[in-house]
Amino acid sequence: DITWEDCPTKQALVIQTDGKIRCRVSANPPATITWQKDSQILSDRYIIENDGIKVTGAAEEDKGEYSLRAMVQQTGKFQDRVIKVEVHVPPEIIELDDKLEATESNEAMLRCQASGFPRPVYAWFDPDQRDLSTVEGHVVDADTGTLIINSVKRENKGRYTCWAKNPAGDAKRSLELSVIVKPEIKQFDNITSVENGQATFECRAIGDPLPELTIRKEGQDRPFDEDDDRVSLLKRTEGDDAVITLTIENTIRSDDGLYYCAGENKGAHVERAGHLTIEFAPVMSSTPSTSVKTWNGNPVNLTCIAEAIPNATITWSYNGRKIQDDDVYTIYGRSAHSNLLVCKFFILVIAFNRDFKNAGCS
């Protein structure tokens, strides 16, 4: 009988490496072995040995079908076997960025591509050398070489390694992942100043890279710069903070309002609002009339309007005497807008005495 020992029908050589196409035949009486490749007699580059064919420096041309016949001359019995041989090529990583930027809280995709035969399978490892196929929040496609980080965090920055392997060998290559931290405005407070005074806004923000800071007033289409009247700007870095200071000199009432501090880097553009309040002394220019006429026997209503920040408290007086609510006077409102109702009884008196002009508000 003829027996095939260690003679797989599918075998592989590794390119540029010495190898052997294995096949040992057992027979009694011993059999004569003849080899062919793709139905052709073997060339001199192949060395036939008792346990197979030795191949030196395997090349692409060595792939194919190798057939062999084992024949026992004394009995005339023979058996044939076909061995299909592939030439494997170790992986070589041909596509992987050296550096990659990802934005905090966004998805990041890392791509790795390698040549080789059979087609390599892939694995990814983080800076702590963890196999990311087992780490939550990471998706590794072992067939395509893609790594997805679902939601990037600051601590994800570091060196990541792509590992491609097939039966012929493996290859590794790394990239540096940097994380862009979106700007966050930590401080931009409401402030108060007085008319003809000074107002100073300070805005602080963090981010990586540090954000560029600007300040604008609501209704303006551009931020302040050094060319603006009465305005000075100072930008600086303190530790991990980007800081901008806006100072307004000789404040006027129209400076009152909303201001916006904006921070921007490659990750995002963010804004935060702050309010400037300008305090000023009472102004009575909006009082509708300083001269009121009535006729005998009728009440009269006097109006006083005082604009001020903070709101002014209005008091009424007559002939230097402070007026209080009583049977003669009724005061409606004592802040910003006030009305004084003088009853008809008193009108008779003041009309008779011609002292009406001496009533007033302050």
mmCIF file of C-alpha atoms in Angstrom:
data_model
loop_
_atom_site.group_PDB
_atom_site.id
_atom_site.type_symbol
_atom_site.label_atom_id
_atom_site.label_comp_id
_atom_site.label_asym_id
_atom_site.label_seq_id
_atom_site.Cartn_x
_atom_site.Cartn_y
_atom_site.Cartn_z
ATOM 1 C CA ASP A 1 0.000 0.000 0.000
ATOM 2 C CA ILE A 2 0.964 3.626 -0.598
ATOM 3 C CA THR A 3 0.398 6.047 2.278
ATOM 4 C CA TRP A 4 0.659 9.882 2.182
ATOM 5 C CA GLU A 5 2.319 11.218 5.310
ATOM 6 C CA ASP A 6 2.461 14.968 6.148
ATOM 7 C CA CYS A 7 1.249 15.889 2.709
ATOM 8 C CA PRO A 8 -1.433 18.637 2.943
ATOM 9 C CA THR A 9 -3.169 19.487 -0.288
ATOM 10 C CA LYS A 10 -2.996 23.216 0.503
ATOM 11 C CA GLN A 11 0.327 24.713 1.484
ATOM 12 C CA ALA A 12 2.059 28.109 1.489
ATOM 13 C CA LEU A 13 5.518 29.586 1.058
ATOM 14 C CA VAL A 14 6.571 33.006 2.361
ATOM 15 C CA ILE A 15 8.056 35.316 -0.235
ATOM 16 C CA GLN A 16 11.855 35.773 -0.175
ATOM 17 C CA THR A 17 12.112 33.058 2.472
ATOM 18 C CA ASP A 18 13.419 29.508 2.193
ATOM 19 C CA GLY A 19 10.634 26.968 2.514
ATOM 20 C CA LYS A 20 9.478 23.466 1.736
ATOM 21 C CA ILE A 21 6.507 21.928 0.008
ATOM 22 C CA ARG A 22 5.971 18.986 2.323
ATOM 23 C CA CYS A 23 5.031 15.482 1.298
ATOM 24 C CA ARG A 24 6.354 12.155 2.613
ATOM 25 C CA VAL A 25 5.310 8.871 1.006
ATOM 26 C CA SER A 26 5.330 5.486 2.755
ATOM 27 C CA ALA A 27 5.133 2.279 0.672
ATOM 28 C CA ASN A 28 6.308 -1.319 0.800
ATOM 29 C CA PRO A 29 8.148 -2.021 -1.432
ATOM 30 C CA PRO A 30 9.362 1.618 -1.604
ATOM 31 C CA ALA A 31 7.719 3.872 -4.197
ATOM 32 C CA THR A 32 9.339 6.056 -6.813
ATOM 33 C CA ILE A 33 8.248 9.714 -6.602
ATOM 34 C CA THR A 34 7.973 12.056 -9.557
ATOM 35 C CA TRP A 35 7.068 15.786 -9.300
ATOM 36 C CA GLN A 36 5.609 18.317 -11.698
ATOM 37 C CA LYS A 37 4.539 21.940 -11.402
ATOM 38 C CA ASP A 38 1.587 23.110 -13.444
ATOM 39 C CA SER A 39 2.007 19.959 -15.561
ATOM 40 C CA GLN A 40 5.664 20.829 -16.307
ATOM 41 C CA ILE A 41 8.869 19.132 -15.172
ATOM 42 C CA LEU A 42 10.420 20.915 -12.211
ATOM 43 C CA SER A 43 13.204 23.386 -12.948
ATOM 44 C CA ASP A 44 16.608 23.258 -11.291
ATOM 45 C CA ARG A 45 15.619 25.827 -8.636
ATOM 46 C CA TYR A 46 13.645 23.111 -6.828
ATOM 47 C CA ILE A 47 15.490 20.498 -4.777
ATOM 48 C CA ILE A 48 13.605 17.226 -4.321
ATOM 49 C CA GLU A 49 14.131 15.600 -0.944
ATOM 50 C CA ASN A 50 12.601 12.571 0.790
ATOM 51 C CA ASP A 51 10.042 14.700 2.637
ATOM 52 C CA GLY A 52 9.173 17.198 -0.107
ATOM 53 C CA ILE A 53 10.611 19.954 -2.294
ATOM 54 C CA LYS A 54 12.984 22.553 -0.931
ATOM 55 C CA VAL A 55 12.487 26.080 -2.280
ATOM 56 C CA THR A 56 15.172 28.722 -1.808
ATOM 57 C CA GLY A 57 14.051 32.362 -1.638
ATOM 58 C CA ALA A 58 10.419 31.797 -2.535
ATOM 59 C CA ALA A 59 9.087 34.059 -5.288
ATOM 60 C CA GLU A 60 5.684 34.833 -6.777
ATOM 61 C CA GLU A 61 6.394 32.358 -9.596
ATOM 62 C CA ASP A 62 6.483 29.494 -7.094
ATOM 63 C CA LYS A 63 2.729 29.543 -6.559
ATOM 64 C CA GLY A 64 0.694 26.988 -8.489
ATOM 65 C CA GLU A 65 -0.317 23.326 -8.513
ATOM 66 C CA TYR A 66 2.315 20.730 -7.710
ATOM 67 C CA SER A 67 1.460 17.160 -8.666
ATOM 68 C CA LEU A 68 3.314 14.055 -7.662
ATOM 69 C CA ARG A 69 2.977 10.381 -8.466
ATOM 70 C CA ALA A 70 4.115 7.585 -6.178
ATOM 71 C CA MET A 71 4.638 4.288 -8.059
ATOM 72 C CA VAL A 72 5.700 0.855 -6.781
ATOM 73 C CA GLN A 73 7.622 -0.603 -9.696
ATOM 74 C CA GLN A 74 7.336 -4.214 -8.520
ATOM 75 C CA THR A 75 3.544 -4.193 -8.423
ATOM 76 C CA GLY A 76 2.776 -1.412 -10.894
ATOM 77 C CA LYS A 77 0.543 0.305 -8.355
ATOM 78 C CA PHE A 78 0.607 4.111 -8.164
ATOM 79 C CA GLN A 79 -1.202 7.043 -6.568
ATOM 80 C CA ASP A 80 -1.362 10.722 -7.551
ATOM 81 C CA ARG A 81 -1.711 13.798 -5.340
ATOM 82 C CA VAL A 82 -2.084 17.503 -6.190
ATOM 83 C CA ILE A 83 -0.830 20.177 -3.794
ATOM 84 C CA LYS A 84 -1.982 23.753 -4.301
ATOM 85 C CA VAL A 85 0.727 26.182 -3.187
ATOM 86 C CA GLU A 86 0.288 29.896 -2.443
ATOM 87 C CA VAL A 87 3.058 32.419 -1.910
ATOM 88 C CA HIS A 88 2.284 34.560 1.126
ATOM 89 C CA VAL A 89 3.480 38.153 1.466
ATOM 90 C CA PRO A 90 3.931 39.638 4.977
ATOM 91 C CA PRO A 91 1.935 42.800 5.735
ATOM 92 C CA GLU A 92 3.400 46.233 5.133
ATOM 93 C CA ILE A 93 1.478 49.262 6.372
ATOM 94 C CA ILE A 94 1.130 51.595 3.408
ATOM 95 C CA GLU A 95 -1.432 54.113 4.675
ATOM 96 C CA LEU A 96 -1.452 55.667 8.145
ATOM 97 C CA ASP A 97 -1.126 59.320 9.103
ATOM 98 C CA ASP A 98 1.718 60.265 11.422
ATOM 99 C CA LYS A 99 -0.546 62.763 13.230
ATOM 100 C CA LEU A 100 -4.276 63.239 13.559
ATOM 101 C CA GLU A 101 -6.413 65.870 15.265
ATOM 102 C CA ALA A 102 -9.820 65.102 16.758
ATOM 103 C CA THR A 103 -12.296 67.430 18.446
ATOM 104 C CA GLU A 104 -13.503 66.793 21.982
ATOM 105 C CA SER A 105 -16.976 65.124 22.135
ATOM 106 C CA ASN A 106 -16.930 64.460 18.375
ATOM 107 C CA GLU A 107 -16.356 61.129 16.642
ATOM 108 C CA ALA A 108 -12.830 60.333 15.446
ATOM 109 C CA MET A 109 -11.903 57.857 12.709
ATOM 110 C CA LEU A 110 -8.384 56.432 12.424
ATOM 111 C CA ARG A 111 -7.603 54.604 9.175
ATOM 112 C CA CYS A 112 -4.884 52.011 8.647
ATOM 113 C CA GLN A 113 -4.214 50.092 5.423
ATOM 114 C CA ALA A 114 -1.622 47.394 4.765
ATOM 115 C CA SER A 115 -0.519 45.362 1.773
ATOM 116 C CA GLY A 116 0.116 41.619 2.007
ATOM 117 C CA PHE A 117 -1.292 38.248 1.040
ATOM 118 C CA PRO A 118 -3.507 36.845 2.359
ATOM 119 C CA ARG A 119 -5.252 40.125 3.188
ATOM 120 C CA PRO A 120 -4.168 41.160 6.688
ATOM 121 C CA VAL A 121 -6.440 41.461 9.696
ATOM 122 C CA TYR A 122 -6.058 44.489 11.957
ATOM 123 C CA ALA A 123 -5.931 45.393 15.619
ATOM 124 C CA TRP A 124 -5.565 48.778 17.341
ATOM 125 C CA PHE A 125 -3.876 49.591 20.652
ATOM 126 C CA ASP A 126 -4.142 52.812 22.681
ATOM 127 C CA PRO A 127 -1.333 54.618 24.558
ATOM 128 C CA ASP A 128 -1.847 52.201 27.471
ATOM 129 C CA GLN A 129 -1.435 49.251 25.074
ATOM 130 C CA ARG A 130 -5.026 48.135 25.515
ATOM 131 C CA ASP A 131 -6.588 46.129 22.678
ATOM 132 C CA LEU A 132 -9.304 48.594 21.673
ATOM 133 C CA SER A 133 -11.590 45.909 20.275
ATOM 134 C CA THR A 134 -12.385 45.125 23.924
ATOM 135 C CA VAL A 135 -12.708 48.722 25.193
ATOM 136 C CA GLU A 136 -16.115 50.387 25.425
ATOM 137 C CA GLY A 137 -16.565 53.435 23.213
ATOM 138 C CA HIS A 138 -14.214 52.115 20.529
ATOM 139 C CA VAL A 139 -15.078 50.195 17.342
ATOM 140 C CA VAL A 140 -12.337 48.287 15.498
ATOM 141 C CA ASP A 141 -13.009 46.862 12.028
ATOM 142 C CA ALA A 142 -10.526 44.002 11.789
ATOM 143 C CA ASP A 143 -11.117 43.663 8.026
ATOM 144 C CA THR A 144 -10.691 47.275 6.923
ATOM 145 C CA GLY A 145 -8.280 48.570 9.575
ATOM 146 C CA THR A 146 -10.574 51.373 10.772
ATOM 147 C CA LEU A 147 -10.763 52.508 14.398
ATOM 148 C CA ILE A 148 -13.684 54.708 15.500
ATOM 149 C CA ILE A 149 -13.661 56.550 18.829
ATOM 150 C CA ASN A 150 -17.321 57.325 19.442
ATOM 151 C CA SER A 151 -16.912 60.445 21.593
ATOM 152 C CA VAL A 152 -13.417 61.849 21.932
ATOM 153 C CA LYS A 153 -12.271 62.868 25.406
ATOM 154 C CA ARG A 154 -9.253 64.908 26.437
ATOM 155 C CA GLU A 155 -7.605 61.830 27.910
ATOM 156 C CA ASN A 156 -7.777 60.064 24.521
ATOM 157 C CA LYS A 157 -4.754 61.973 23.249
ATOM 158 C CA GLY A 158 -1.558 60.004 22.769
ATOM 159 C CA ARG A 159 0.108 57.415 20.561
ATOM 160 C CA TYR A 160 -2.076 54.775 18.877
ATOM 161 C CA THR A 161 -0.669 51.657 17.195
ATOM 162 C CA CYS A 162 -2.093 49.813 14.195
ATOM 163 C CA TRP A 163 -1.125 46.139 14.004
ATOM 164 C CA ALA A 164 -1.664 44.232 10.747
ATOM 165 C CA LYS A 165 -0.964 40.514 10.532
ATOM 166 C CA ASN A 166 -1.430 37.502 8.260
ATOM 167 C CA PRO A 167 0.097 33.999 8.220
ATOM 168 C CA ALA A 168 3.311 35.378 6.714
ATOM 169 C CA GLY A 169 4.005 37.896 9.453
ATOM 170 C CA ASP A 170 2.917 41.194 10.956
ATOM 171 C CA ALA A 171 3.608 44.926 10.831
ATOM 172 C CA LYS A 172 3.088 47.757 13.322
ATOM 173 C CA ARG A 173 2.977 51.511 12.925
ATOM 174 C CA SER A 174 1.842 54.343 15.198
ATOM 175 C CA LEU A 175 0.224 57.750 14.928
ATOM 176 C CA GLU A 176 -0.059 60.617 17.411
ATOM 177 C CA LEU A 177 -3.619 61.655 18.236
ATOM 178 C CA SER A 178 -4.088 65.190 19.563
ATOM 179 C CA VAL A 179 -7.423 66.339 20.977
ATOM 180 C CA ILE A 180 -8.807 69.785 20.238
ATOM 181 C CA VAL A 181 -10.643 70.992 23.350
ATOM 182 C CA LYS A 182 -13.539 73.281 22.471
ATOM 183 C CA PRO A 183 -13.434 76.742 24.047
ATOM 184 C CA GLU A 184 -15.248 77.291 27.321
ATOM 185 C CA ILE A 185 -15.748 80.802 28.664
ATOM 186 C CA LYS A 186 -15.225 80.573 32.419
ATOM 187 C CA GLN A 187 -15.837 84.194 33.383
ATOM 188 C CA PHE A 188 -17.568 87.213 31.872
ATOM 189 C CA ASP A 189 -19.440 88.997 34.643
ATOM 190 C CA ASN A 190 -22.038 91.749 34.663
ATOM 191 C CA ILE A 191 -20.484 95.055 35.738
ATOM 192 C CA THR A 192 -21.676 98.505 36.853
ATOM 193 C CA SER A 193 -20.092 101.905 36.343
ATOM 194 C CA VAL A 194 -21.152 105.528 36.624
ATOM 195 C CA GLU A 195 -21.577 108.144 33.960
ATOM 196 C CA ASN A 196 -18.210 109.724 33.073
ATOM 197 C CA GLY A 197 -16.480 106.890 34.896
ATOM 198 C CA GLN A 198 -14.556 103.786 33.815
ATOM 199 C CA ALA A 199 -15.891 100.293 33.040
ATOM 200 C CA THR A 200 -13.725 97.167 32.768
ATOM 201 C CA PHE A 201 -14.840 93.775 31.442
ATOM 202 C CA GLU A 202 -12.610 90.724 31.958
ATOM 203 C CA CYS A 203 -13.234 87.533 29.983
ATOM 204 C CA ARG A 204 -11.470 84.236 30.739
ATOM 205 C CA ALA A 205 -11.613 81.084 28.624
ATOM 206 C CA ILE A 206 -9.959 77.693 28.355
ATOM 207 C CA GLY A 207 -9.453 75.363 25.399
ATOM 208 C CA ASP A 208 -6.741 73.525 23.497
ATOM 209 C CA PRO A 209 -5.367 75.253 21.576
ATOM 210 C CA LEU A 210 -6.113 78.370 23.628
ATOM 211 C CA PRO A 211 -8.995 80.247 22.009
ATOM 212 C CA GLU A 212 -8.746 83.652 20.393
ATOM 213 C CA LEU A 213 -10.916 86.076 22.411
ATOM 214 C CA THR A 214 -12.885 89.115 21.246
ATOM 215 C CA ILE A 215 -15.566 91.364 22.797
ATOM 216 C CA ARG A 216 -18.391 93.142 20.978
ATOM 217 C CA LYS A 217 -21.438 95.144 21.999
ATOM 218 C CA GLU A 218 -24.920 93.983 21.040
ATOM 219 C CA GLY A 219 -25.905 95.619 17.778
ATOM 220 C CA GLN A 220 -22.331 95.945 16.537
ATOM 221 C CA ASP A 221 -21.219 93.854 13.557
ATOM 222 C CA ARG A 222 -17.561 93.716 14.632
ATOM 223 C CA PRO A 223 -15.652 93.341 17.889
ATOM 224 C CA PHE A 224 -13.810 96.167 19.608
ATOM 225 C CA ASP A 225 -10.242 96.949 18.609
ATOM 226 C CA GLU A 226 -7.566 99.400 19.716
ATOM 227 C CA ASP A 227 -8.724 101.991 17.183
ATOM 228 C CA ASP A 228 -12.084 102.486 18.914
ATOM 229 C CA ASP A 229 -12.502 105.738 20.867
ATOM 230 C CA ARG A 230 -12.394 105.528 24.663
ATOM 231 C CA VAL A 231 -11.527 101.813 24.479
ATOM 232 C CA SER A 232 -8.400 99.869 25.434
ATOM 233 C CA LEU A 233 -7.876 96.107 25.007
ATOM 234 C CA LEU A 234 -5.384 93.806 26.719
ATOM 235 C CA LYS A 235 -4.885 90.143 25.817
ATOM 236 C CA ARG A 236 -2.761 87.786 27.879
ATOM 237 C CA THR A 237 -2.326 84.182 29.027
ATOM 238 C CA GLU A 238 -2.507 83.164 32.679
ATOM 239 C CA GLY A 239 -1.806 79.478 33.283
ATOM 240 C CA ASP A 240 -4.376 77.526 31.278
ATOM 241 C CA ASP A 241 -6.551 80.618 30.709
ATOM 242 C CA ALA A 242 -6.762 82.985 27.770
ATOM 243 C CA VAL A 243 -7.718 86.427 29.116
ATOM 244 C CA ILE A 244 -8.991 89.593 27.432
ATOM 245 C CA THR A 245 -9.702 92.866 29.245
ATOM 246 C CA LEU A 246 -11.853 95.629 27.760
ATOM 247 C CA THR A 247 -11.737 99.054 29.432
ATOM 248 C CA ILE A 248 -14.097 101.884 28.465
ATOM 249 C CA GLU A 249 -13.087 105.375 29.582
ATOM 250 C CA ASN A 250 -15.420 108.347 30.174
ATOM 251 C CA THR A 251 -18.515 106.148 30.128
ATOM 252 C CA ILE A 252 -21.726 107.554 28.703
ATOM 253 C CA ARG A 253 -25.314 106.402 29.031
ATOM 254 C CA SER A 254 -25.300 104.749 25.579
ATOM 255 C CA ASP A 255 -22.524 102.391 26.769
ATOM 256 C CA ASP A 256 -25.191 100.641 28.864
ATOM 257 C CA GLY A 257 -26.237 97.271 27.387
ATOM 258 C CA LEU A 258 -25.268 93.704 26.556
ATOM 259 C CA TYR A 259 -21.707 92.759 25.611
ATOM 260 C CA TYR A 260 -20.542 89.416 24.211
ATOM 261 C CA CYS A 261 -17.209 87.697 24.770
ATOM 262 C CA ALA A 262 -16.425 85.227 21.955
ATOM 263 C CA GLY A 263 -13.846 82.440 22.093
ATOM 264 C CA GLU A 264 -12.767 80.517 19.007
ATOM 265 C CA ASN A 265 -10.289 77.790 18.135
ATOM 266 C CA LYS A 266 -10.267 74.951 15.599
ATOM 267 C CA GLY A 267 -12.875 73.105 17.656
ATOM 268 C CA ALA A 268 -15.717 75.617 17.966
ATOM 269 C CA HIS A 269 -16.926 79.212 18.345
ATOM 270 C CA VAL A 270 -18.652 80.064 21.641
ATOM 271 C CA GLU A 271 -20.054 83.242 23.190
ATOM 272 C CA ARG A 272 -21.140 84.437 26.605
ATOM 273 C CA ALA A 273 -23.077 87.601 27.441
ATOM 274 C CA GLY A 274 -22.386 90.170 30.134
ATOM 275 C CA HIS A 275 -24.223 93.393 30.940
ATOM 276 C CA LEU A 276 -22.830 96.862 31.592
ATOM 277 C CA THR A 277 -25.029 99.118 33.707
ATOM 278 C CA ILE A 278 -24.284 102.865 33.643
ATOM 279 C CA GLU A 279 -25.583 104.661 36.709
ATOM 280 C CA PHE A 280 -26.539 108.334 36.330
ATOM 281 C CA ALA A 281 -28.162 111.056 38.420
ATOM 282 C CA PRO A 282 -31.880 111.817 37.999
ATOM 283 C CA VAL A 283 -32.887 113.679 34.858
ATOM 284 C CA MET A 284 -36.387 115.256 34.709
ATOM 285 C CA SER A 285 -36.398 116.264 31.057
ATOM 286 C CA SER A 286 -39.198 113.774 30.327
ATOM 287 C CA THR A 287 -41.634 115.442 32.741
ATOM 288 C CA PRO A 288 -44.494 116.473 30.410
ATOM 289 C CA SER A 289 -45.173 119.942 31.845
ATOM 290 C CA THR A 290 -43.854 122.257 34.535
ATOM 291 C CA SER A 291 -46.881 124.558 34.332
ATOM 292 C CA VAL A 292 -50.387 123.277 35.012
ATOM 293 C CA LYS A 293 -53.624 125.287 34.998
ATOM 294 C CA THR A 294 -57.033 124.436 36.445
ATOM 295 C CA TRP A 295 -60.147 126.312 37.416
ATOM 296 C CA ASN A 296 -61.986 126.966 40.619
ATOM 297 C CA GLY A 297 -63.617 124.023 42.296
ATOM 298 C CA ASN A 298 -61.755 121.252 40.343
ATOM 299 C CA PRO A 299 -58.901 118.957 41.316
ATOM 300 C CA VAL A 300 -55.564 119.008 39.459
ATOM 301 C CA ASN A 301 -53.143 116.182 38.575
ATOM 302 C CA LEU A 302 -49.415 116.941 38.491
ATOM 303 C CA THR A 303 -46.950 114.520 36.838
ATOM 304 C CA CYS A 304 -43.254 114.136 37.603
ATOM 305 C CA ILE A 305 -40.915 111.774 35.648
ATOM 306 C CA ALA A 306 -37.346 111.212 36.805
ATOM 307 C CA GLU A 307 -34.995 109.052 34.676
ATOM 308 C CA ALA A 308 -32.111 107.585 36.651
ATOM 309 C CA ILE A 309 -30.128 104.407 37.318
ATOM 310 C CA PRO A 310 -30.699 103.230 39.951
ATOM 311 C CA ASN A 311 -34.309 104.426 39.970
ATOM 312 C CA ALA A 312 -34.826 107.748 41.698
ATOM 313 C CA THR A 313 -37.184 108.258 44.647
ATOM 314 C CA ILE A 314 -39.572 111.153 43.992
ATOM 315 C CA THR A 315 -40.844 113.477 46.730
ATOM 316 C CA TRP A 316 -43.330 116.350 46.424
ATOM 317 C CA SER A 317 -43.222 119.656 48.300
ATOM 318 C CA TYR A 318 -45.256 122.847 48.543
ATOM 319 C CA ASN A 319 -43.765 126.093 49.714
ATOM 320 C CA GLY A 320 -40.774 124.174 51.029
ATOM 321 C CA ARG A 321 -42.919 121.758 52.993
ATOM 322 C CA LYS A 322 -42.785 118.044 52.107
ATOM 323 C CA ILE A 323 -46.169 116.765 50.979
ATOM 324 C CA GLN A 324 -47.622 113.571 52.470
ATOM 325 C CA ASP A 325 -50.819 111.701 51.600
ATOM 326 C CA ASP A 326 -53.771 113.334 53.465
ATOM 327 C CA ASP A 327 -57.225 114.739 52.769
ATOM 328 C CA VAL A 328 -55.746 117.324 50.429
ATOM 329 C CA TYR A 329 -53.035 115.388 48.580
ATOM 330 C CA THR A 330 -52.828 111.888 47.089
ATOM 331 C CA ILE A 331 -49.482 110.660 45.689
ATOM 332 C CA TYR A 332 -49.478 107.850 43.097
ATOM 333 C CA GLY A 333 -46.030 106.286 42.633
ATOM 334 C CA ARG A 334 -42.825 107.394 44.249
ATOM 335 C CA SER A 335 -40.195 105.868 41.931
ATOM 336 C CA ALA A 336 -39.340 107.079 38.408
ATOM 337 C CA HIS A 337 -42.922 108.170 37.633
ATOM 338 C CA SER A 338 -45.137 109.965 40.171
ATOM 339 C CA ASN A 339 -48.514 111.726 40.054
ATOM 340 C CA LEU A 340 -49.790 114.192 42.651
ATOM 341 C CA LEU A 341 -53.560 114.692 42.882
ATOM 342 C CA VAL A 342 -54.611 117.945 44.624
ATOM 343 C CA CYS A 343 -58.266 117.879 45.726
ATOM 344 C CA LYS A 344 -60.740 120.662 44.782
ATOM 345 C CA PHE A 345 -61.027 122.009 48.320
ATOM 346 C CA PHE A 346 -57.385 122.941 48.340
ATOM 347 C CA ILE A 347 -57.587 124.264 44.839
ATOM 348 C CA LEU A 348 -60.018 126.896 46.128
ATOM 349 C CA VAL A 349 -57.557 127.910 48.782
ATOM 350 C CA ILE A 350 -54.484 128.085 46.604
ATOM 351 C CA ALA A 351 -56.381 129.750 43.807
ATOM 352 C CA PHE A 352 -57.550 132.426 46.243
ATOM 353 C CA ASN A 353 -54.058 132.888 47.633
ATOM 354 C CA ARG A 354 -52.416 132.673 44.176
ATOM 355 C CA ASP A 355 -49.759 130.305 45.593
ATOM 356 C CA PHE A 356 -50.265 127.438 43.154
ATOM 357 C CA LYS A 357 -46.970 128.086 41.402
ATOM 358 C CA ASN A 358 -45.032 127.091 44.504
ATOM 359 C CA ALA A 359 -45.864 123.353 44.256
ATOM 360 C CA GLY A 360 -43.007 121.140 42.989
ATOM 361 C CA CYS A 361 -41.345 117.697 42.869
ATOM 362 C CA SER A 362 -37.757 116.637 43.497
#
